[in-house]
Amino acid sequence: MAKIVMTNMVMLEVADRLLVIDRIKRFKGVAFPGGKVEAGESIYDSAVREFREETGLFLSNLKCKGFYYWEGEDDFKYFVYLYKAKEYSGELRIATDEGKVYWIEKNLLRNCTLAPHMDEYLRVFENDYSECFCTYKDGYIPHYR
């Protein structure tokens, strides 16, 4: 039986800047903050919690942008729920054990070494897609809906 892993990712966009984390552990590279959903926790609440743990910031009024789903070679099914926010409070934590956290101009993001799958995530964030599905069975070709 396949195991399901649910995670989240939050794009915080203020003016023309995005808050990113340069991950040094798993899924290395520049990405948006986020992480795994814990047992008994809503996906929305997990996004707020993970964002706060990685950045020190409290988010409000998150908007769901869709999700990214893929079937791994390891018989896992991965769901990444994508949220966008524009409102926050608190003091930015510039580094955690996950990596360095910093603001970047939106138009410079694609010049960075992005974490795996960030191109697909960005297409969902930036377009009117509600989902992206990939499977290793078809050569890992993303399908957008």
PDB file of C-alpha atoms in Angstrom:
ATOM      1  CA  MET A   1       0.000   0.000   0.000  1.00  0.00           C
ATOM      2  CA  ALA A   2       1.307   3.447  -0.921  1.00  0.00           C
ATOM      3  CA  LYS A   3       2.235   5.894   1.808  1.00  0.00           C
ATOM      4  CA  ILE A   4       0.944   9.460   1.532  1.00  0.00           C
ATOM      5  CA  VAL A   5       3.127  12.400   2.561  1.00  0.00           C
ATOM      6  CA  MET A   6       1.411  15.794   2.881  1.00  0.00           C
ATOM      7  CA  THR A   7       3.481  18.948   2.959  1.00  0.00           C
ATOM      8  CA  ASN A   8       3.014  22.652   2.306  1.00  0.00           C
ATOM      9  CA  MET A   9       4.889  25.601   0.909  1.00  0.00           C
ATOM     10  CA  VAL A  10       4.144  29.311   1.327  1.00  0.00           C
ATOM     11  CA  MET A  11       5.075  32.119  -1.046  1.00  0.00           C
ATOM     12  CA  LEU A  12       5.213  35.349   0.968  1.00  0.00           C
ATOM     13  CA  GLU A  13       5.167  38.209  -1.524  1.00  0.00           C
ATOM     14  CA  VAL A  14       5.475  41.796  -0.370  1.00  0.00           C
ATOM     15  CA  ALA A  15       5.755  44.446  -3.082  1.00  0.00           C
ATOM     16  CA  ASP A  16       8.164  42.860  -5.579  1.00  0.00           C
ATOM     17  CA  ARG A  17      10.023  40.776  -3.017  1.00  0.00           C
ATOM     18  CA  LEU A  18       9.702  37.132  -1.995  1.00  0.00           C
ATOM     19  CA  LEU A  19      10.852  35.489   1.208  1.00  0.00           C
ATOM     20  CA  VAL A  20      12.911  32.379   0.469  1.00  0.00           C
ATOM     21  CA  ILE A  21      14.997  29.805   2.276  1.00  0.00           C
ATOM     22  CA  ASP A  22      18.205  28.385   0.852  1.00  0.00           C
ATOM     23  CA  ARG A  23      17.787  24.810   2.073  1.00  0.00           C
ATOM     24  CA  ILE A  24      20.906  22.940   3.154  1.00  0.00           C
ATOM     25  CA  LYS A  25      19.307  19.647   4.210  1.00  0.00           C
ATOM     26  CA  ARG A  26      16.890  17.627   2.113  1.00  0.00           C
ATOM     27  CA  PHE A  27      15.695  19.184  -1.188  1.00  0.00           C
ATOM     28  CA  LYS A  28      18.692  21.534  -1.268  1.00  0.00           C
ATOM     29  CA  GLY A  29      18.430  24.896  -2.988  1.00  0.00           C
ATOM     30  CA  VAL A  30      16.298  28.012  -2.862  1.00  0.00           C
ATOM     31  CA  ALA A  31      12.633  27.369  -2.058  1.00  0.00           C
ATOM     32  CA  PHE A  32       9.745  28.862  -0.163  1.00  0.00           C
ATOM     33  CA  PRO A  33       9.336  27.981   3.524  1.00  0.00           C
ATOM     34  CA  GLY A  34       7.120  25.043   4.425  1.00  0.00           C
ATOM     35  CA  GLY A  35       7.142  21.486   5.625  1.00  0.00           C
ATOM     36  CA  LYS A  36       5.227  18.392   6.687  1.00  0.00           C
ATOM     37  CA  VAL A  37       1.701  18.259   8.036  1.00  0.00           C
ATOM     38  CA  GLU A  38       1.615  16.715  11.498  1.00  0.00           C
ATOM     39  CA  ALA A  39      -1.045  14.273  12.719  1.00  0.00           C
ATOM     40  CA  GLY A  40      -4.212  16.054  13.844  1.00  0.00           C
ATOM     41  CA  GLU A  41      -3.226  19.289  12.117  1.00  0.00           C
ATOM     42  CA  SER A  42      -4.987  20.995   9.219  1.00  0.00           C
ATOM     43  CA  ILE A  43      -2.948  21.686   6.109  1.00  0.00           C
ATOM     44  CA  TYR A  44      -3.544  25.427   6.516  1.00  0.00           C
ATOM     45  CA  ASP A  45      -2.437  25.387  10.179  1.00  0.00           C
ATOM     46  CA  SER A  46       0.636  23.346   9.286  1.00  0.00           C
ATOM     47  CA  ALA A  47       1.607  25.960   6.691  1.00  0.00           C
ATOM     48  CA  VAL A  48       1.351  28.744   9.277  1.00  0.00           C
ATOM     49  CA  ARG A  49       3.313  26.695  11.841  1.00  0.00           C
ATOM     50  CA  GLU A  50       6.069  25.559   9.452  1.00  0.00           C
ATOM     51  CA  PHE A  51       6.485  29.089   8.104  1.00  0.00           C
ATOM     52  CA  ARG A  52       6.804  30.468  11.638  1.00  0.00           C
ATOM     53  CA  GLU A  53       9.326  27.755  12.604  1.00  0.00           C
ATOM     54  CA  GLU A  54      11.526  28.477   9.579  1.00  0.00           C
ATOM     55  CA  THR A  55      11.260  32.274   9.486  1.00  0.00           C
ATOM     56  CA  GLY A  56      10.034  33.554  12.860  1.00  0.00           C
ATOM     57  CA  LEU A  57       7.155  35.322  11.085  1.00  0.00           C
ATOM     58  CA  PHE A  58       3.433  34.949  11.728  1.00  0.00           C
ATOM     59  CA  LEU A  59       1.237  34.805   8.613  1.00  0.00           C
ATOM     60  CA  SER A  60      -2.384  35.746   8.139  1.00  0.00           C
ATOM     61  CA  ASN A  61      -4.865  35.455   5.289  1.00  0.00           C
ATOM     62  CA  LEU A  62      -3.154  32.664   3.370  1.00  0.00           C
ATOM     63  CA  LYS A  63      -4.729  31.917  -0.014  1.00  0.00           C
ATOM     64  CA  CYS A  64      -4.572  28.423  -1.432  1.00  0.00           C
ATOM     65  CA  LYS A  65      -3.029  28.461  -4.910  1.00  0.00           C
ATOM     66  CA  GLY A  66      -3.347  24.736  -5.597  1.00  0.00           C
ATOM     67  CA  PHE A  67      -1.206  21.688  -5.075  1.00  0.00           C
ATOM     68  CA  TYR A  68       1.619  19.710  -6.570  1.00  0.00           C
ATOM     69  CA  TYR A  69       1.354  15.917  -6.504  1.00  0.00           C
ATOM     70  CA  TRP A  70       3.751  13.219  -7.571  1.00  0.00           C
ATOM     71  CA  GLU A  71       4.184   9.513  -7.185  1.00  0.00           C
ATOM     72  CA  GLY A  72       7.674   8.612  -6.100  1.00  0.00           C
ATOM     73  CA  GLU A  73       9.661   5.594  -7.126  1.00  0.00           C
ATOM     74  CA  ASP A  74       9.514   4.567  -3.459  1.00  0.00           C
ATOM     75  CA  ASP A  75       5.723   3.897  -3.563  1.00  0.00           C
ATOM     76  CA  PHE A  76       5.081   7.202  -1.797  1.00  0.00           C
ATOM     77  CA  LYS A  77       2.503   9.728  -2.929  1.00  0.00           C
ATOM     78  CA  TYR A  78       3.620  13.273  -2.195  1.00  0.00           C
ATOM     79  CA  PHE A  79       1.246  16.240  -1.939  1.00  0.00           C
ATOM     80  CA  VAL A  80       2.593  19.778  -1.596  1.00  0.00           C
ATOM     81  CA  TYR A  81      -0.181  22.271  -0.870  1.00  0.00           C
ATOM     82  CA  LEU A  82       0.767  25.717  -2.144  1.00  0.00           C
ATOM     83  CA  TYR A  83      -0.282  28.878  -0.328  1.00  0.00           C
ATOM     84  CA  LYS A  84       0.359  32.536  -1.014  1.00  0.00           C
ATOM     85  CA  ALA A  85       0.435  35.298   1.584  1.00  0.00           C
ATOM     86  CA  LYS A  86       1.003  39.031   1.596  1.00  0.00           C
ATOM     87  CA  GLU A  87       0.508  39.808   5.293  1.00  0.00           C
ATOM     88  CA  TYR A  88       2.840  38.969   8.163  1.00  0.00           C
ATOM     89  CA  SER A  89       4.055  40.147  11.534  1.00  0.00           C
ATOM     90  CA  GLY A  90       7.038  39.412  13.730  1.00  0.00           C
ATOM     91  CA  GLU A  91      10.788  39.585  13.404  1.00  0.00           C
ATOM     92  CA  LEU A  92      12.574  37.684  10.649  1.00  0.00           C
ATOM     93  CA  ARG A  93      14.892  34.871  11.727  1.00  0.00           C
ATOM     94  CA  ILE A  94      17.686  34.959   9.137  1.00  0.00           C
ATOM     95  CA  ALA A  95      18.867  31.382   9.600  1.00  0.00           C
ATOM     96  CA  THR A  96      17.700  28.061  10.993  1.00  0.00           C
ATOM     97  CA  ASP A  97      19.055  24.542  10.851  1.00  0.00           C
ATOM     98  CA  GLU A  98      17.159  24.306   7.524  1.00  0.00           C
ATOM     99  CA  GLY A  99      19.171  27.108   5.902  1.00  0.00           C
ATOM    100  CA  LYS A 100      19.498  30.858   5.359  1.00  0.00           C
ATOM    101  CA  VAL A 101      16.266  32.877   5.104  1.00  0.00           C
ATOM    102  CA  TYR A 102      16.229  36.102   3.084  1.00  0.00           C
ATOM    103  CA  TRP A 103      14.226  38.441   0.874  1.00  0.00           C
ATOM    104  CA  ILE A 104      14.865  38.411  -2.873  1.00  0.00           C
ATOM    105  CA  GLU A 105      13.541  40.516  -5.707  1.00  0.00           C
ATOM    106  CA  LYS A 106      10.892  38.464  -7.493  1.00  0.00           C
ATOM    107  CA  ASN A 107      12.532  38.881 -10.913  1.00  0.00           C
ATOM    108  CA  LEU A 108      15.840  37.468  -9.572  1.00  0.00           C
ATOM    109  CA  LEU A 109      14.455  34.217  -8.157  1.00  0.00           C
ATOM    110  CA  ARG A 110      15.033  32.153 -11.294  1.00  0.00           C
ATOM    111  CA  ASN A 111      18.725  33.182 -11.255  1.00  0.00           C
ATOM    112  CA  CYS A 112      19.186  31.164  -8.039  1.00  0.00           C
ATOM    113  CA  THR A 113      19.979  27.485  -7.685  1.00  0.00           C
ATOM    114  CA  LEU A 114      16.427  26.340  -7.035  1.00  0.00           C
ATOM    115  CA  ALA A 115      15.424  23.355  -4.927  1.00  0.00           C
ATOM    116  CA  PRO A 116      14.007  20.342  -6.810  1.00  0.00           C
ATOM    117  CA  HIS A 117      10.557  20.892  -8.354  1.00  0.00           C
ATOM    118  CA  MET A 118      10.593  24.670  -7.782  1.00  0.00           C
ATOM    119  CA  ASP A 119      10.008  25.314 -11.491  1.00  0.00           C
ATOM    120  CA  GLU A 120       6.787  23.283 -11.299  1.00  0.00           C
ATOM    121  CA  TYR A 121       5.725  24.965  -8.047  1.00  0.00           C
ATOM    122  CA  LEU A 122       6.318  28.398  -9.576  1.00  0.00           C
ATOM    123  CA  ARG A 123       4.111  27.566 -12.572  1.00  0.00           C
ATOM    124  CA  VAL A 124       1.227  26.803 -10.206  1.00  0.00           C
ATOM    125  CA  PHE A 125       1.928  29.898  -8.075  1.00  0.00           C
ATOM    126  CA  GLU A 126       2.178  32.198 -11.107  1.00  0.00           C
ATOM    127  CA  ASN A 127      -0.629  30.823 -13.293  1.00  0.00           C
ATOM    128  CA  ASP A 128      -4.250  29.785 -12.964  1.00  0.00           C
ATOM    129  CA  TYR A 129      -3.455  26.099 -12.497  1.00  0.00           C
ATOM    130  CA  SER A 130      -4.986  24.348  -9.521  1.00  0.00           C
ATOM    131  CA  GLU A 131      -2.699  21.346  -9.664  1.00  0.00           C
ATOM    132  CA  CYS A 132       0.386  19.800 -11.160  1.00  0.00           C
ATOM    133  CA  PHE A 133       0.750  16.022 -11.321  1.00  0.00           C
ATOM    134  CA  CYS A 134       3.914  14.066 -12.118  1.00  0.00           C
ATOM    135  CA  THR A 135       4.854  10.418 -12.074  1.00  0.00           C
ATOM    136  CA  TYR A 136       8.105   8.648 -12.749  1.00  0.00           C
ATOM    137  CA  LYS A 137       6.168   6.243 -14.977  1.00  0.00           C
ATOM    138  CA  ASP A 138       5.873   8.875 -17.718  1.00  0.00           C
ATOM    139  CA  GLY A 139       9.431  10.208 -17.469  1.00  0.00           C
ATOM    140  CA  TYR A 140       8.509  12.806 -14.868  1.00  0.00           C
ATOM    141  CA  ILE A 141       6.596  15.058 -17.210  1.00  0.00           C
ATOM    142  CA  PRO A 142       4.452  17.574 -15.322  1.00  0.00           C
ATOM    143  CA  HIS A 143       0.755  17.770 -16.180  1.00  0.00           C
ATOM    144  CA  TYR A 144      -0.985  21.018 -15.232  1.00  0.00           C
ATOM    145  CA  ARG A 145      -4.717  21.409 -14.697  1.00  0.00           C
TER     146      ARG A 145
END
